[in-house]
CSV table of C-alpha atoms in Angstrom, one decimal:
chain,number,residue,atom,x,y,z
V,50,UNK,CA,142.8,169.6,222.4
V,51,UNK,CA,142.2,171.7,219.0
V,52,UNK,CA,138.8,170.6,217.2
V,53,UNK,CA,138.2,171.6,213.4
V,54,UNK,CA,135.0,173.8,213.1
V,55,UNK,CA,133.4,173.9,209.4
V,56,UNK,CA,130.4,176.6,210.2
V,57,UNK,CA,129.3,177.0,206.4
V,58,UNK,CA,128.8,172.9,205.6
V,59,UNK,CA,125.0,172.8,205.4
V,60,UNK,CA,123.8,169.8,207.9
V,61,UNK,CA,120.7,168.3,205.1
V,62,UNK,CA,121.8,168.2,201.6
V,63,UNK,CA,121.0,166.8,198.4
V,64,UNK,CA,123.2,164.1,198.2
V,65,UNK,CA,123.1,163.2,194.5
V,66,UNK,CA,124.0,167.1,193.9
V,67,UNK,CA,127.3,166.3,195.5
V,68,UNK,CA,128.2,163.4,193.3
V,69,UNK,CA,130.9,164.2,190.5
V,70,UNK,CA,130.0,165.8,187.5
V,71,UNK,CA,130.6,162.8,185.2
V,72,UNK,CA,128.4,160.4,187.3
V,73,UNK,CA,125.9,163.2,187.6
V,74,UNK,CA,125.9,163.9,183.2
V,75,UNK,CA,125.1,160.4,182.4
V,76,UNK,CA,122.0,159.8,181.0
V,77,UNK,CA,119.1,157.4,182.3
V,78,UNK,CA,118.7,154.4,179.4
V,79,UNK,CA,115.4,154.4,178.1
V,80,UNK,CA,115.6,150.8,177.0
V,81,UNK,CA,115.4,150.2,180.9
V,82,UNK,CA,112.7,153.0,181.0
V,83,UNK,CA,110.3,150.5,178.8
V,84,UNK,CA,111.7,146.9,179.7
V,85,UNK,CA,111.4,148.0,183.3
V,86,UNK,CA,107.6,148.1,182.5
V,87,UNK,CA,107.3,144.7,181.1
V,88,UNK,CA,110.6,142.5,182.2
V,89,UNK,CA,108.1,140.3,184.3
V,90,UNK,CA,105.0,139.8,182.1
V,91,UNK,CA,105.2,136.6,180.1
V,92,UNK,CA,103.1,137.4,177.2
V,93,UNK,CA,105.3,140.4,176.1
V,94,UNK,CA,107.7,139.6,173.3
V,95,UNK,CA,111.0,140.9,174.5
V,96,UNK,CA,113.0,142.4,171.7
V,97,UNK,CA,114.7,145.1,173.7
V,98,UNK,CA,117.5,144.1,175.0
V,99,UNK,CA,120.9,143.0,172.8
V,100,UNK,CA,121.1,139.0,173.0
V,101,UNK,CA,120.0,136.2,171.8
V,102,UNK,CA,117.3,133.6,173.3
V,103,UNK,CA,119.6,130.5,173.0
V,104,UNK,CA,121.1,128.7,176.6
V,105,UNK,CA,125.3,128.8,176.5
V,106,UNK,CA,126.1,125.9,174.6
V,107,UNK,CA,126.7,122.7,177.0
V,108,UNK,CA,130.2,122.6,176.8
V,109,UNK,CA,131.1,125.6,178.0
V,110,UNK,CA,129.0,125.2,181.2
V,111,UNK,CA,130.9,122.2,181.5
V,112,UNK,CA,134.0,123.5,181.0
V,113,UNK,CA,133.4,126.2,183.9
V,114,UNK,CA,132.0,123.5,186.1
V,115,UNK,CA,135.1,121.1,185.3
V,116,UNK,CA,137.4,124.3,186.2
V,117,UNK,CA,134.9,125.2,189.5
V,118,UNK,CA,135.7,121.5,190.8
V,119,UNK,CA,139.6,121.6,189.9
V,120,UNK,CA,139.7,124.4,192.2
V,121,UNK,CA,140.3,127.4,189.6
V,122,UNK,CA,138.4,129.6,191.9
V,123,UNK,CA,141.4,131.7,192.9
V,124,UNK,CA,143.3,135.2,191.2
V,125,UNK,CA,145.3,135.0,188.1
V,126,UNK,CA,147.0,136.9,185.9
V,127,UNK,CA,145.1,140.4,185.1
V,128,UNK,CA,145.6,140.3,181.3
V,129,UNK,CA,144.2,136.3,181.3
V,130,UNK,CA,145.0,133.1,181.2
V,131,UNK,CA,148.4,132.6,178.8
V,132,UNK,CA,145.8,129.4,177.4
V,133,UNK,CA,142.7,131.7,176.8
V,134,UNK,CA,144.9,134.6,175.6
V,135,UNK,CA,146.0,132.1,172.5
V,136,UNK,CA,143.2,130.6,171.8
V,137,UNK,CA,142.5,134.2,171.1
V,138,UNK,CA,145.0,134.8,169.0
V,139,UNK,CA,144.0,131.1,167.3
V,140,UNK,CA,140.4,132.7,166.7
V,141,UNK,CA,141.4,135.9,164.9
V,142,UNK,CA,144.2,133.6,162.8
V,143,UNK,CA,140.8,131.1,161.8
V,144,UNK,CA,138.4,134.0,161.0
V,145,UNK,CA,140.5,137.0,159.5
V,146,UNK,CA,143.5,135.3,158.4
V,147,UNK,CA,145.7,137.8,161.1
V,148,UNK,CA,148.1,136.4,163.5
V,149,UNK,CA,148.3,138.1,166.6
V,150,UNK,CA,150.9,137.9,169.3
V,151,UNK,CA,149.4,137.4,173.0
V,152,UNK,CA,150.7,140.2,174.4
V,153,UNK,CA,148.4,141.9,172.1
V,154,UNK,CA,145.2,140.4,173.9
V,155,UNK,CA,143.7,141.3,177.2
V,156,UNK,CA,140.6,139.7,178.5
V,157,UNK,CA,138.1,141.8,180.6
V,158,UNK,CA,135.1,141.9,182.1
V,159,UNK,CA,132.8,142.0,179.3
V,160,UNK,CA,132.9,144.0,176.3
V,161,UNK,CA,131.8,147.1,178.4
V,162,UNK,CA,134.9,147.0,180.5
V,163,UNK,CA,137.1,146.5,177.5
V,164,UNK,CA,135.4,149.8,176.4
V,165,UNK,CA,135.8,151.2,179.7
V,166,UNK,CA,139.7,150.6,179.6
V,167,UNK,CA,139.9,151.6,176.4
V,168,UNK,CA,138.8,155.3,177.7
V,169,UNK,CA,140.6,154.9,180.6
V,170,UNK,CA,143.9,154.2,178.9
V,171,UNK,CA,143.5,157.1,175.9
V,172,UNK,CA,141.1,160.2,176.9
V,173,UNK,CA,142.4,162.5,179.4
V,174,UNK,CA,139.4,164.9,180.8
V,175,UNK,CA,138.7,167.3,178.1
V,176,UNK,CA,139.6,165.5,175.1
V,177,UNK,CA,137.1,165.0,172.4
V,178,UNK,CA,136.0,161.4,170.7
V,179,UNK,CA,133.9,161.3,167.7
V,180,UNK,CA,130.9,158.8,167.9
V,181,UNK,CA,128.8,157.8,164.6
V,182,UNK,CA,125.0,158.0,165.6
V,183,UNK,CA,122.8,156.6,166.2
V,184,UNK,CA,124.7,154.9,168.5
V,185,UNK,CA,124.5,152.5,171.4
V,186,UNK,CA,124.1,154.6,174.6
V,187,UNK,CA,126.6,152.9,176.8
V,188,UNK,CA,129.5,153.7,174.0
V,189,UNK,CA,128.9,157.2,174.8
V,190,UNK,CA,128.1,157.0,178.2
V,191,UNK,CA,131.2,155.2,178.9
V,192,UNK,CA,133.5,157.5,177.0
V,193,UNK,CA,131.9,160.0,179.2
V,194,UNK,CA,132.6,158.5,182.1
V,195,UNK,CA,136.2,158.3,181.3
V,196,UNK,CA,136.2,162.1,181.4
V,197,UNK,CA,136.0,162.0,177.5
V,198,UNK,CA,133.7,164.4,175.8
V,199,UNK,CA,131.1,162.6,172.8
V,200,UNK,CA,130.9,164.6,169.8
V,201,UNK,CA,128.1,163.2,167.6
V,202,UNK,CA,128.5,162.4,163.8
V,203,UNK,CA,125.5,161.0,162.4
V,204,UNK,CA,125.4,158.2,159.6
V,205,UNK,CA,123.8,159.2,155.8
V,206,UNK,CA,121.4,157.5,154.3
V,207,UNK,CA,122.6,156.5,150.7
V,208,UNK,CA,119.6,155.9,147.4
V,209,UNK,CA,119.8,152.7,148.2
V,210,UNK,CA,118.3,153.3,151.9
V,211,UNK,CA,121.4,151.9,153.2
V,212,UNK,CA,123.4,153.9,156.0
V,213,UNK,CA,127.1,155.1,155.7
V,214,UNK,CA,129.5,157.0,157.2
V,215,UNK,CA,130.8,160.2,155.3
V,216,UNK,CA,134.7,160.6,156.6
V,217,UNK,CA,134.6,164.0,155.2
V,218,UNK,CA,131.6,164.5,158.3
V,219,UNK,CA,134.0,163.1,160.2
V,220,UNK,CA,136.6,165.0,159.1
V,221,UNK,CA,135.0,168.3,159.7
V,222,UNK,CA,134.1,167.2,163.3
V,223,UNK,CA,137.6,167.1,164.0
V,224,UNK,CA,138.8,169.6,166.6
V,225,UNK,CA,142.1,170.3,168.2
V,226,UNK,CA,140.2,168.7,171.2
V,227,UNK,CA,140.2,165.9,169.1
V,228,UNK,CA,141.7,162.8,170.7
V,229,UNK,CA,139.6,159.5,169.1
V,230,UNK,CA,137.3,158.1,167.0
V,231,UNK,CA,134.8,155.2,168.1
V,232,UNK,CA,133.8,153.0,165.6
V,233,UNK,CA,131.2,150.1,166.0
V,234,UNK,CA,131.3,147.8,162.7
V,235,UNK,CA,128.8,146.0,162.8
V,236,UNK,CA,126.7,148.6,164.1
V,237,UNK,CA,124.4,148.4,167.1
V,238,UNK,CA,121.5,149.9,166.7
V,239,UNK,CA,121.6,150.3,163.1
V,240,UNK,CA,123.2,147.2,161.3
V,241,UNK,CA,125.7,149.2,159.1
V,242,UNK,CA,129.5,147.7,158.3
V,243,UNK,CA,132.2,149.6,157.0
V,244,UNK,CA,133.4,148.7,154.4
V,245,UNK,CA,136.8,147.7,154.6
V,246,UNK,CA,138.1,150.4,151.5
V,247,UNK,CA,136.4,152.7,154.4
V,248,UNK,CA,138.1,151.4,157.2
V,249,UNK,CA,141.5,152.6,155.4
V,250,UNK,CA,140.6,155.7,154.6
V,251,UNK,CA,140.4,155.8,158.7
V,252,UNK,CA,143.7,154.4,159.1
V,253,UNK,CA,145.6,156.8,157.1
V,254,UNK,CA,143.7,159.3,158.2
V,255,UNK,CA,144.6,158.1,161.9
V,256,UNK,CA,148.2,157.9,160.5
V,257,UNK,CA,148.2,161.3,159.8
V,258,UNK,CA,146.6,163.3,162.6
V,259,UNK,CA,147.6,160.9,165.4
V,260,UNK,CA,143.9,160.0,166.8
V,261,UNK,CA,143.5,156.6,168.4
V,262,UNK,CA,140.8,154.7,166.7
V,263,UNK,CA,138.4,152.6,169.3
V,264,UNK,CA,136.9,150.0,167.5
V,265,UNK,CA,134.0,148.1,168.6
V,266,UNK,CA,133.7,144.7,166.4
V,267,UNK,CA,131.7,142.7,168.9
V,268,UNK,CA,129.0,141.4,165.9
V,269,UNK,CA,131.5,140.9,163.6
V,270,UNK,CA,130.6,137.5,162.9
V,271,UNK,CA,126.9,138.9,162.3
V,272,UNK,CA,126.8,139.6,158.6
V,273,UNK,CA,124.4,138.2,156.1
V,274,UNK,CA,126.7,137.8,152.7
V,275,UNK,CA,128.5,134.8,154.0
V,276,UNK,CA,131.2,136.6,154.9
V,277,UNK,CA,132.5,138.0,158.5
V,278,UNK,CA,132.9,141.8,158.7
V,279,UNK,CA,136.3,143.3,157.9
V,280,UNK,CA,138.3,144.1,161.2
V,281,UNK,CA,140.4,147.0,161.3
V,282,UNK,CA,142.8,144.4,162.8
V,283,UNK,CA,143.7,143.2,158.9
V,284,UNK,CA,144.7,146.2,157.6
V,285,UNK,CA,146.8,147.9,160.9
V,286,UNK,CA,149.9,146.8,162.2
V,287,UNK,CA,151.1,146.4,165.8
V,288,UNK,CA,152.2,150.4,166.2
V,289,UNK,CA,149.0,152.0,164.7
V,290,UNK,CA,146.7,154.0,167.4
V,291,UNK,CA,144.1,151.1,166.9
V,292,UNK,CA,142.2,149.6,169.7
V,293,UNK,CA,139.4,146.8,168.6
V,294,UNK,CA,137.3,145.6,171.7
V,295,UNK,CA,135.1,142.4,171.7
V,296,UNK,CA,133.0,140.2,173.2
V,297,UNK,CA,131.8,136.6,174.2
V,298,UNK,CA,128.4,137.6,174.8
V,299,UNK,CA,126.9,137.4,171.4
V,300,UNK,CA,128.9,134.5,169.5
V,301,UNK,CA,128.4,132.0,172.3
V,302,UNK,CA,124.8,133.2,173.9
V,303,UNK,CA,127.3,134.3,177.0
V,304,UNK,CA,125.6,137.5,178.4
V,305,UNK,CA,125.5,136.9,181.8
V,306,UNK,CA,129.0,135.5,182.1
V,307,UNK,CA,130.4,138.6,181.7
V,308,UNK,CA,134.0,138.0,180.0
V,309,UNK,CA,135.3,139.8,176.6
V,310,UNK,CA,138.9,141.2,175.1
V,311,UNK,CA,140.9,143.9,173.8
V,312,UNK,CA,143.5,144.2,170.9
V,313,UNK,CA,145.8,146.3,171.7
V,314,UNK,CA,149.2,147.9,169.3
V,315,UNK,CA,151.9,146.3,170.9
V,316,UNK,CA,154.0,147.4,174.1
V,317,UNK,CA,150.5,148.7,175.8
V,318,UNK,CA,149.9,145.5,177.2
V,319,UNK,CA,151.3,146.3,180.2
V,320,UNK,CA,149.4,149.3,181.0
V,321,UNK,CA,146.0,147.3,180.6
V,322,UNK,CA,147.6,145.1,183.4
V,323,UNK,CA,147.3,147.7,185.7
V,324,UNK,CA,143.6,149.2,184.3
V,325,UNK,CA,142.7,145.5,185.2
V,326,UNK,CA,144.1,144.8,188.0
V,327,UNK,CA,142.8,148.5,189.7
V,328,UNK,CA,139.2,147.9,188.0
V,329,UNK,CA,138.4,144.5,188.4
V,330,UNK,CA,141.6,142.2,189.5
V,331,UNK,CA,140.5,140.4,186.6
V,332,UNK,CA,138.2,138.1,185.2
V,333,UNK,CA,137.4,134.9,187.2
V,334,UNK,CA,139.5,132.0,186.3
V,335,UNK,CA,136.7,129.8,185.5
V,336,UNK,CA,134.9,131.8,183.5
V,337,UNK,CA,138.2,131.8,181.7
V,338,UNK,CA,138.1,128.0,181.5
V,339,UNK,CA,134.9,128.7,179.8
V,340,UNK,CA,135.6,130.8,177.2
V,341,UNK,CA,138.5,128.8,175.9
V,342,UNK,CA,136.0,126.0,175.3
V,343,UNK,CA,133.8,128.5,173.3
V,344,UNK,CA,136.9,129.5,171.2
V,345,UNK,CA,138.1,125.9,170.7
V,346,UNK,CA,134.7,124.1,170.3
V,347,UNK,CA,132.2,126.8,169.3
V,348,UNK,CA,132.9,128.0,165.7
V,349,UNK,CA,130.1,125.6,164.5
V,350,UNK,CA,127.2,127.1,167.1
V,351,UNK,CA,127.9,131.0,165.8
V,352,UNK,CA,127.5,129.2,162.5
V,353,UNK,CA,124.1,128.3,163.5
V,354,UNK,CA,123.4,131.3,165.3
V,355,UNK,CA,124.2,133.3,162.5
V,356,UNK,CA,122.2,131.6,160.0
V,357,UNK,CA,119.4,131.3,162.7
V,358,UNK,CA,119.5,135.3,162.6
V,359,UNK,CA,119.6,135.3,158.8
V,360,UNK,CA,116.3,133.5,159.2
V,361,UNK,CA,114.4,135.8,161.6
V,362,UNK,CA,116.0,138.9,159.7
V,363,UNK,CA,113.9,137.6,156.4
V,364,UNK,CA,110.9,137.5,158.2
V,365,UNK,CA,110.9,141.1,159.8
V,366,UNK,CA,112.1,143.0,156.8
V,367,UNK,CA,109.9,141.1,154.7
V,368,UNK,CA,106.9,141.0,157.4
V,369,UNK,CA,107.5,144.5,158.2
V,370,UNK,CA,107.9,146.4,154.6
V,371,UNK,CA,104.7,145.7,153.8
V,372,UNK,CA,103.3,147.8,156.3
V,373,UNK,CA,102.1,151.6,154.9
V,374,UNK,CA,104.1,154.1,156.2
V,375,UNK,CA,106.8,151.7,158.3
V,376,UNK,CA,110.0,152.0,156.9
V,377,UNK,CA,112.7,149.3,157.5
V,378,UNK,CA,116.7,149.9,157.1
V,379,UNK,CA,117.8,146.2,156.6
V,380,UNK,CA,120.5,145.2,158.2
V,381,UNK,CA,123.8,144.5,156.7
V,382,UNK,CA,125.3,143.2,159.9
V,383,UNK,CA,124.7,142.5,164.1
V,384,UNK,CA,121.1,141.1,164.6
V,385,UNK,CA,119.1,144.9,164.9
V,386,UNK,CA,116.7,146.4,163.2
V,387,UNK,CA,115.9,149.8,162.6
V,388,UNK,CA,111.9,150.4,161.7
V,389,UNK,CA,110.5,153.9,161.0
V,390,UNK,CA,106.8,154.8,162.2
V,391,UNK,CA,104.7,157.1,160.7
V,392,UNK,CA,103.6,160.5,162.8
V,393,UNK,CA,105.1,162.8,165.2
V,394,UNK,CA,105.0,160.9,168.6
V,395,UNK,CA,108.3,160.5,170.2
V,396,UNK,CA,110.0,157.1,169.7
V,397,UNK,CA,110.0,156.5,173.4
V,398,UNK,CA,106.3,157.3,173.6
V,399,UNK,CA,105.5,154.5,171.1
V,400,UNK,CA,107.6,152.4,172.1
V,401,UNK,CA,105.8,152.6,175.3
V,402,UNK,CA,102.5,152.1,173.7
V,403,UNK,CA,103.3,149.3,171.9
V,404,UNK,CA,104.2,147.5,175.0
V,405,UNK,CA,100.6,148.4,176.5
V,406,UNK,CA,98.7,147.8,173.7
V,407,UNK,CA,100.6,144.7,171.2
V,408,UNK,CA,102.5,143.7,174.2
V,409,UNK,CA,105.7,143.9,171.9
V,410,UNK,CA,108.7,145.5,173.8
V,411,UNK,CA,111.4,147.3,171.6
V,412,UNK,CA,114.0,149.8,172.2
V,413,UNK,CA,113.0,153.9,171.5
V,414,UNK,CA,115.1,154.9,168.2
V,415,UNK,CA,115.9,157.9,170.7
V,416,UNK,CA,117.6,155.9,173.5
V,417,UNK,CA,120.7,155.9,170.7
V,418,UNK,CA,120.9,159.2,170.1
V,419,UNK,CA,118.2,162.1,168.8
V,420,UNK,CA,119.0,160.6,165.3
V,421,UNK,CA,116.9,158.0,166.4
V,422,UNK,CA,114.1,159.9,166.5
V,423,UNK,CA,111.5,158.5,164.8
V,424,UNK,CA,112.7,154.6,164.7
V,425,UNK,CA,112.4,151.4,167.0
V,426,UNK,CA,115.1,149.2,167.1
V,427,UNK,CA,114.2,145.4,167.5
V,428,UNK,CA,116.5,142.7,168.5
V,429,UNK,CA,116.1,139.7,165.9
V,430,UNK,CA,118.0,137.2,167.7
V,431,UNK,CA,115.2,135.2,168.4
V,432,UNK,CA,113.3,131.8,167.2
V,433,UNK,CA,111.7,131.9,163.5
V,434,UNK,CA,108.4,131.5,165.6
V,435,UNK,CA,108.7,133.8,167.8
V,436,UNK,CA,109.3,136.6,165.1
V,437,UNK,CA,106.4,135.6,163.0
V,438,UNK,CA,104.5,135.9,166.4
V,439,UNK,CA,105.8,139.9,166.4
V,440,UNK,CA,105.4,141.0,162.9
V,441,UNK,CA,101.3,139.7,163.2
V,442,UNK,CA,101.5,141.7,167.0
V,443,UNK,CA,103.6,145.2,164.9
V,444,UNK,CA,101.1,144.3,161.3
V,445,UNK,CA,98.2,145.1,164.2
V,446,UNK,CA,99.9,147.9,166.1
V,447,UNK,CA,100.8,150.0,163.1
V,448,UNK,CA,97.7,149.1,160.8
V,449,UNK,CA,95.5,150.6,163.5
């Protein structure tokens, strides 16, 4: 009997060196690096992480346990429930005055996976994708992971201190490698919204070079003029190379549950049946259950989340402007803000030390990107008391 012989296969072996390369590139989140240190004490003020202190509303536990005890426990249709798909559709119709056709929607696993698809279903391994920085580290990570290669544009900062995004920056990014842009309106870390006069300018100039647009309007309903943010979803019709991913984590305090959507032009619908069904067979049914109650019923608590976030905005910018040598970048949208320190420490560094020493935890301006570099972002999703509580803890930090 013939027996295979491989005499140059090393018998001890770095492991990790044998992973691929695009496992291998990605980088280590420095937002873990500090919350790691301080997830489990009680007197740090967490305002790390993305999300909001509030419980799920009542009735969309209810509606999950309701759907639990009717037995939806079982597989279903990897785009989502027909039900949950319109009240999609319903949403967009109440909010930006669009109506949608189901086919158009596919539910996923969370924002991240309808990011992840996204990737999946337009970069090929090579192709370039243009990403405004600062910018949240999983949006590049995950383009990366789909083989995709990040090409960073950073934001300007107008006289009025306010960001924006130049498209002739963009423009001159451009490459023949060029296969996507990925914008995140509102922006996390930084609070800027394009402008919807902006958001045209993209769309033609999508129409004429043929790049796919990704767009990432998961805090859309986060803006602090009364107003949601424009979605690139008014302005497009069902054959442009537009893409707009979303969530249920933020509107409805849903985090943990793990469940978000896609738009997508028409006609692609069924080839996100098949990213779903080979990524994650789908979303659990009733978690679906869920989120048509927070679609249905929940307008009223993003409402008060909103304005809740209004609130706590005030009293940073305010709280924290008044510091010498802190600079704030309000936020026009999203519930983050960006807050310059004096000095030449690294932004993780600081961050790090603030967690020791005002037992504040914030994210390190450089976990989005080097253009980060001298900021802290802060999470301001949190109770009016709670954010007095951390300007008087930053006030002392910085002062000394």
């Amino acid at each position: 009997m013939n027996s295979l012989s491989f005499p140059n296969v090393p018998v001890q072996r770095d492991l990790a060196e044998e992973l691929s390369h695009r496992i291998r590139n990605v980088i280590t989140s420095q937002i873990g690096m500090v919350a790691d240190r301080g997830r489990d004490d009680p007197d740090v003020v967490k305002l790390w992480i993305g999300e909001g202190d509030l419980p799920t509303p009542p009735y969309i536990v209810e509606a999950a346990e309701a759907a639990l005890r009717a037995g939806h426990t079982r597989y279903t249709y990897s785009l989502g429930l027909p039900r949950l798909r319109q009240a999609l559709s319903d949403y967009h119709f109440r909010h930006w005055n669009v109506r949608l056709p189901v086919e158009r929607f596919t539910v996923t696993v969370g924002g991240m996976n309808a990011l992840m698809q996204s990737a999946q279903a337009v970069l090929d391994p090579g192709d370039e994708i243009i990403v405004p920085t600062p910018a949240w580290p999983n949006l590049i990570e995950s383009m990366r992971l789909a083989g995709g290669t990040p090409v960073l544009v950073p934001y300007g900062i107008q006289s009025d201190g306010r960001l924006a995004l130049n498209i002739d920056d963009v423009l001159a990014a451009i490459t023949p490698k060029t296969k996507a842009i990925l914008i995140n309106s509102p922006s996390n870390p930084t609070g800027w919204v394009m402008p919807r006069e902006d958001m045209e300018k993209f769309v033609d100039l999508s129409r004429q070079t043929n790049i796919w647009i990704i767009a990432d309007e998961v805090y859309a309903q986060f803006k602090y003029d009364g107003s949601v943010a424009p979605s690139f979803l008014q302005i497009t019709d069902e054959n442009d190379k537009v893409i707009v991913t979303n969530t249920f984590s933020k509107n409805w305090a849903m985090t943990g549950w793990r469940i978000g959507w896609a738009v997508v032009p028409r006609g692609l619908d069924k080839f996100y049946a098949k990213l779903s069904e080979y990524n994650t067979t789908g979303v659990p049914t009733f978690v679906q259950h869920a989120a048509i109650a927070a679609l249905d019923q929940g307008d009223e608590f993003i409402r008060q989340m909103v304005s809740r976030c209004a609130e706590t905005r005030k009293i940073f910018v305010d709280g924290l402007s008044q510091i010498e040598g802190v600079t704030v970048l309000p936020p026009d949208g999203a519930f983050y803000l960006m807050v310059g320190f004096p000095g030449d420490e690294t932004s993780l560094d600081v961050a790090i030390r603030m967690l020791a020493e005002a037992k504040v935890g914030v994210a390190p301006g450089t976990a989005f990107g080097s253009a980060g570099q001298g900021y802290l972002r802060l999470c301001f999703a949190i109770s009016p008391k709670l954010a007095r509580e951390a300007v008087k803890r930053l006030t002392g930090f910085f002062k000394k």
